[in-house]
Amino acid sequence: MQFTSTKLPYWAAIEAQIAAQLPAIDALAEAFPALSTKDQSFAESLLRASKKGPLSEKQMHWVGVLTQRATSPVAVKERVDLSRVVNLFTQAGRAGLKNPSIRIGGVKLSPAKVGSANYGSVYVKAGSTYLGKISGAGDWSPARDAGQAAADAFAKVQKFACDPVSAASAEGHATGDCCFCGKELSDAGSIAVGYGPICAENYGLPHSPAGRGLKVSVSEAQDEDYNEAEDGYGAEERAVSAAEQNISF
C-alpha cells in the first residue's frame, strides 16, 4: 500500500513564503545600523522572528517601513552646522525673553521648554506640524515621515543660519513684519532694516538706533527739521520772556 503525505505541500508552501520574504529581510538587516536605537530594538525582534519561520503580513509591513526609514534621505541627520540659530535663542534667553521665536518662509523656530527631554534644541514647525529639530550642537534631525516638507524646512533654516542678519532683513522686507516678534514694521528705521530695534537688541543683531536718521522722503526730513527749528525758537522765546520777568527756569 502506498501512503501520500499531506505535510509535504504545506512545508513546500512555507519554504516558498520564506524565500519570497528573504530579500526584504536581508534589506532590513543591511539597513539596521542606520536606524535609531528604538527602531533597532523593533527591527531586531523582527529579524529574530524571521529565523523561526515566515513573518505575518503585518510584520512584513513593518520590515518595509523600518527599511525605508533607514534608507530615506530625510531619515539621516544632515551634518550642517546650524549653531548660529541655537546661539540666537541663547542670546534671547539671556535677554529675558520667555517665548522667543523666529519665523522664516512659513516655518517657525522655537526653543524646547526648560525641563523637556529636548531642552537645548530648537523645534521647527509649519503651523502645528512638527518638521524637525536643531540639536544644541547645531545638527538637523528631520521628523519621521515629514518627507519633502522637512527637506524644504531644512533648506530655509540652513539659509537663515548662514547669514541671520540678511535672512531676517529679507523676511521683513518680504512680509512687512518682524520675523522675531511677528509685529508689523512701522518705524522708518525698522522698515529699512527689516526688523525692529528691540528684537535686534534681544537677539544680539545690528540695527540703526530706533530709525533715527533714516528718512523715507525729503518732505519728511524737511518737516522734521522745521519742527526742531520751531521747538528751538519756542525755547528761545520763553527764555527771553523769563529774563524780562526775572524768572529763572
CSV table of C-alpha atoms in Angstrom, one decimal:
chain,number,residue,atom,x,y,z
A,1,MET,CA,0.0,0.0,0.0
A,2,GLN,CA,1.3,3.4,-0.9
A,3,PHE,CA,0.9,6.4,1.5
A,4,THR,CA,0.8,10.0,0.4
A,5,SER,CA,2.0,12.6,3.0
A,6,THR,CA,-0.3,15.6,3.3
A,7,LYS,CA,2.5,17.6,5.1
A,8,LEU,CA,4.8,17.9,2.0
A,9,PRO,CA,2.7,20.6,0.2
A,10,TYR,CA,2.4,22.5,3.5
A,11,TRP,CA,6.1,22.7,4.1
A,12,ALA,CA,6.8,23.5,0.5
A,13,ALA,CA,4.4,26.4,0.8
A,14,ILE,CA,6.2,27.6,4.0
A,15,GLU,CA,9.6,27.4,2.3
A,16,ALA,CA,8.3,29.3,-0.7
A,17,GLN,CA,7.0,32.0,1.6
A,18,ILE,CA,10.3,32.3,3.5
A,19,ALA,CA,12.1,32.5,0.2
A,20,ALA,CA,9.8,35.3,-1.0
A,21,GLN,CA,10.4,37.3,2.2
A,22,LEU,CA,14.2,36.8,2.3
A,23,PRO,CA,15.1,39.8,0.1
A,24,ALA,CA,13.2,42.2,2.3
A,25,ILE,CA,14.6,40.6,5.5
A,26,ASP,CA,18.1,41.0,4.1
A,27,ALA,CA,17.5,44.6,3.2
A,28,LEU,CA,16.4,45.4,6.7
A,29,ALA,CA,19.4,43.6,8.2
A,30,GLU,CA,21.7,45.7,5.9
A,31,ALA,CA,20.0,48.9,6.9
A,32,PHE,CA,19.9,48.1,10.6
A,33,PRO,CA,22.9,50.3,11.6
A,34,ALA,CA,21.2,53.4,10.2
A,35,LEU,CA,18.1,53.0,12.4
A,36,SER,CA,17.5,54.8,15.7
A,37,THR,CA,18.0,52.9,18.9
A,38,LYS,CA,14.3,52.5,19.3
A,39,ASP,CA,13.8,51.2,15.8
A,40,GLN,CA,16.8,48.9,16.1
A,41,SER,CA,15.1,47.2,19.0
A,42,PHE,CA,12.0,46.6,16.9
A,43,ALA,CA,13.9,45.5,13.9
A,44,GLU,CA,16.0,43.1,15.9
A,45,SER,CA,12.8,41.3,17.1
A,46,LEU,CA,11.6,41.0,13.5
A,47,LEU,CA,14.9,39.6,12.3
A,48,ARG,CA,14.8,37.0,15.1
A,49,ALA,CA,11.3,36.0,14.3
A,50,SER,CA,12.2,35.6,10.6
A,51,LYS,CA,14.7,32.9,11.5
A,52,LYS,CA,11.9,30.8,13.1
A,53,GLY,CA,9.6,30.9,10.1
A,54,PRO,CA,7.7,33.2,7.7
A,55,LEU,CA,6.6,36.6,9.1
A,56,SER,CA,3.0,37.7,9.1
A,57,GLU,CA,1.7,40.3,6.7
A,58,LYS,CA,1.7,42.9,9.4
A,59,GLN,CA,5.3,42.1,10.4
A,60,MET,CA,6.4,42.3,6.8
A,61,HIS,CA,4.7,45.7,6.6
A,62,TRP,CA,7.0,46.9,9.4
A,63,VAL,CA,10.0,45.4,7.8
A,64,GLY,CA,9.4,47.7,4.8
A,65,VAL,CA,8.7,50.7,7.0
A,66,LEU,CA,11.9,50.3,9.0
A,67,THR,CA,14.0,49.7,5.9
A,68,GLN,CA,12.5,52.9,4.3
A,69,ARG,CA,13.2,54.9,7.4
A,70,ALA,CA,16.8,53.8,7.4
A,71,THR,CA,17.4,54.4,3.7
A,72,SER,CA,15.3,57.5,3.1
A,73,PRO,CA,17.4,60.7,2.6
A,74,VAL,CA,15.4,62.7,5.1
A,75,ALA,CA,15.9,60.0,7.8
A,76,VAL,CA,19.6,60.7,8.0
A,77,LYS,CA,20.7,63.7,10.1
A,78,GLU,CA,22.1,66.5,7.9
A,79,ARG,CA,25.6,67.3,9.0
A,80,VAL,CA,25.4,71.0,8.5
A,81,ASP,CA,26.2,73.5,11.3
A,82,LEU,CA,23.1,75.3,12.4
A,83,SER,CA,24.6,76.5,15.7
A,84,ARG,CA,24.0,80.2,14.8
A,85,VAL,CA,20.3,79.6,15.2
A,86,VAL,CA,20.9,78.0,18.6
A,87,ASN,CA,23.1,80.9,19.6
A,88,LEU,CA,20.4,83.4,18.7
A,89,PHE,CA,18.0,81.7,21.1
A,90,THR,CA,20.7,81.5,23.7
A,91,GLN,CA,21.1,85.3,23.4
A,92,ALA,CA,17.3,85.8,23.5
A,93,GLY,CA,17.2,83.8,26.7
A,94,ARG,CA,19.9,85.9,28.3
A,95,ALA,CA,17.9,89.0,27.3
A,96,GLY,CA,15.0,87.6,29.3
A,97,LEU,CA,12.6,86.6,26.5
A,98,LYS,CA,10.3,83.8,27.8
A,99,ASN,CA,8.9,82.6,24.5
A,100,PRO,CA,11.3,83.6,21.7
A,101,SER,CA,10.6,82.5,18.2
A,102,ILE,CA,11.8,83.1,14.6
A,103,ARG,CA,9.6,83.0,11.5
A,104,ILE,CA,11.2,82.3,8.2
A,105,GLY,CA,9.4,81.4,5.0
A,106,GLY,CA,6.3,79.9,6.6
A,107,VAL,CA,8.2,77.9,9.2
A,108,LYS,CA,8.5,78.8,12.9
A,109,LEU,CA,11.6,78.1,15.0
A,110,SER,CA,11.3,78.0,18.8
A,111,PRO,CA,13.4,76.5,21.6
A,112,ALA,CA,12.3,73.5,23.6
A,113,LYS,CA,11.0,74.3,27.0
A,114,VAL,CA,13.2,74.1,30.1
A,115,GLY,CA,12.8,70.7,31.7
A,116,SER,CA,11.8,68.9,28.5
A,117,ALA,CA,13.6,65.9,27.1
A,118,ASN,CA,14.9,68.1,24.2
A,119,TYR,CA,15.9,71.1,26.2
A,120,GLY,CA,18.7,72.9,24.4
A,121,SER,CA,17.2,72.0,21.0
A,122,VAL,CA,15.2,74.2,18.6
A,123,TYR,CA,11.9,72.9,17.1
A,124,VAL,CA,11.0,73.7,13.5
A,125,LYS,CA,7.3,73.7,12.7
A,126,ALA,CA,4.9,74.8,9.9
A,127,GLY,CA,1.7,75.7,11.8
A,128,SER,CA,1.2,72.8,14.2
A,129,THR,CA,3.1,70.3,12.1
A,130,TYR,CA,6.4,69.3,13.5
A,131,LEU,CA,9.1,69.1,10.8
A,132,GLY,CA,12.3,68.6,12.7
A,133,LYS,CA,14.7,70.0,15.3
A,134,ILE,CA,18.1,71.5,15.6
A,135,SER,CA,20.2,70.0,18.4
A,136,GLY,CA,22.2,72.1,20.9
A,137,ALA,CA,25.2,71.2,18.8
A,138,GLY,CA,23.6,72.6,15.6
A,139,ASP,CA,22.7,69.3,13.9
A,140,TRP,CA,19.5,68.9,12.0
A,141,SER,CA,17.1,66.0,12.7
A,142,PRO,CA,14.1,65.8,10.4
A,143,ALA,CA,10.7,64.5,11.6
A,144,ARG,CA,9.9,61.0,10.5
A,145,ASP,CA,7.6,60.7,7.6
A,146,ALA,CA,7.7,64.5,7.0
A,147,GLY,CA,9.2,63.9,3.6
A,148,GLN,CA,9.7,66.9,1.3
A,149,ALA,CA,8.2,69.3,3.8
A,150,ALA,CA,11.1,68.6,6.2
A,151,ALA,CA,13.6,68.9,3.4
A,152,ASP,CA,12.1,72.3,2.4
A,153,ALA,CA,12.2,73.5,6.0
A,154,PHE,CA,15.8,72.4,6.4
A,155,ALA,CA,16.8,74.5,3.3
A,156,LYS,CA,15.2,77.6,4.8
A,157,VAL,CA,16.8,77.1,8.2
A,158,GLN,CA,20.2,76.4,6.6
A,159,LYS,CA,19.9,79.7,4.6
A,160,PHE,CA,19.0,81.6,7.7
A,161,ALA,CA,21.8,80.1,9.7
A,162,CYS,CA,24.4,81.1,7.0
A,163,ASP,CA,23.5,84.8,7.4
A,164,PRO,CA,20.9,85.6,10.0
A,165,VAL,CA,21.1,89.3,9.5
A,166,SER,CA,20.5,89.2,5.8
A,167,ALA,CA,17.8,86.5,6.1
A,168,ALA,CA,15.9,88.3,8.8
A,169,SER,CA,16.1,91.5,6.8
A,170,ALA,CA,14.9,89.8,3.7
A,171,GLU,CA,12.0,88.2,5.6
A,172,GLY,CA,10.9,91.6,7.0
A,173,HIS,CA,11.1,93.3,3.6
A,174,ALA,CA,9.0,90.5,2.0
A,175,THR,CA,6.3,90.3,4.7
A,176,GLY,CA,6.3,93.7,6.3
A,177,ASP,CA,6.6,92.0,9.7
A,178,CYS,CA,9.5,91.4,12.1
A,179,CYS,CA,10.5,87.8,11.8
A,180,PHE,CA,11.3,87.7,15.6
A,181,CYS,CA,8.2,89.2,17.3
A,182,GLY,CA,5.8,89.0,14.3
A,183,LYS,CA,4.7,92.6,14.7
A,184,GLU,CA,4.2,94.9,11.7
A,185,LEU,CA,7.2,97.1,10.9
A,186,SER,CA,6.1,100.7,11.2
A,187,ASP,CA,9.1,102.7,12.2
A,188,ALA,CA,11.1,104.1,9.3
A,189,GLY,CA,14.4,102.6,10.6
A,190,SER,CA,12.8,99.2,11.2
A,191,ILE,CA,11.2,99.2,7.7
A,192,ALA,CA,14.7,99.9,6.2
A,193,VAL,CA,16.5,97.3,8.3
A,194,GLY,CA,13.8,94.6,8.1
A,195,TYR,CA,13.3,94.0,11.8
A,196,GLY,CA,12.8,96.1,15.0
A,197,PRO,CA,15.4,97.6,17.3
A,198,ILE,CA,14.1,95.9,20.4
A,199,CYS,CA,14.3,92.5,18.7
A,200,ALA,CA,17.8,93.4,17.4
A,201,GLU,CA,19.0,94.0,20.9
A,202,ASN,CA,17.3,90.9,22.3
A,203,TYR,CA,18.9,88.7,19.7
A,204,GLY,CA,22.2,90.5,19.5
A,205,LEU,CA,21.9,91.8,15.9
A,206,PRO,CA,22.9,95.2,14.5
A,207,HIS,CA,20.2,97.9,13.9
A,208,SER,CA,20.1,101.6,13.3
A,209,PRO,CA,19.0,103.3,16.6
A,210,ALA,CA,15.2,103.4,16.5
A,211,GLY,CA,15.1,104.5,12.9
A,212,ARG,CA,16.7,108.0,13.7
A,213,GLY,CA,18.4,109.5,10.7
A,214,LEU,CA,16.6,107.2,8.2
A,215,LYS,CA,14.2,109.4,6.2
A,216,VAL,CA,11.8,107.8,3.8
A,217,SER,CA,11.3,111.1,1.9
A,218,VAL,CA,12.7,114.6,1.5
A,219,SER,CA,9.4,116.1,2.7
A,220,GLU,CA,9.5,114.1,5.9
A,221,ALA,CA,13.1,115.3,6.5
A,222,GLN,CA,12.1,118.9,5.9
A,223,ASP,CA,9.1,118.6,8.2
A,224,GLU,CA,11.3,117.2,11.0
A,225,ASP,CA,13.8,120.0,10.5
A,226,TYR,CA,11.0,122.6,10.7
A,227,ASN,CA,9.6,121.1,13.9
A,228,GLU,CA,13.0,121.1,15.5
A,229,ALA,CA,13.6,124.7,14.5
A,230,GLU,CA,10.2,125.6,15.8
A,231,ASP,CA,10.9,123.9,19.1
A,232,GLY,CA,14.2,125.8,19.3
A,233,TYR,CA,12.5,129.1,18.6
A,234,GLY,CA,9.9,128.5,21.3
A,235,ALA,CA,12.6,127.7,23.9
A,236,GLU,CA,14.5,130.9,23.0
A,237,GLU,CA,11.3,133.0,23.2
A,238,ARG,CA,10.5,131.6,26.6
A,239,ALA,CA,14.0,132.3,27.9
A,240,VAL,CA,13.7,135.9,26.8
A,241,SER,CA,10.3,136.3,28.4
A,242,ALA,CA,11.6,134.8,31.6
A,243,ALA,CA,14.6,137.2,31.7
A,244,GLU,CA,12.3,140.1,31.2
A,245,GLN,CA,10.3,139.0,34.2
A,246,ASN,CA,13.4,137.9,36.2
A,247,ILE,CA,12.1,134.3,36.3
A,248,SER,CA,14.7,131.5,36.1
A,249,PHE,CA,14.0,128.1,34.6
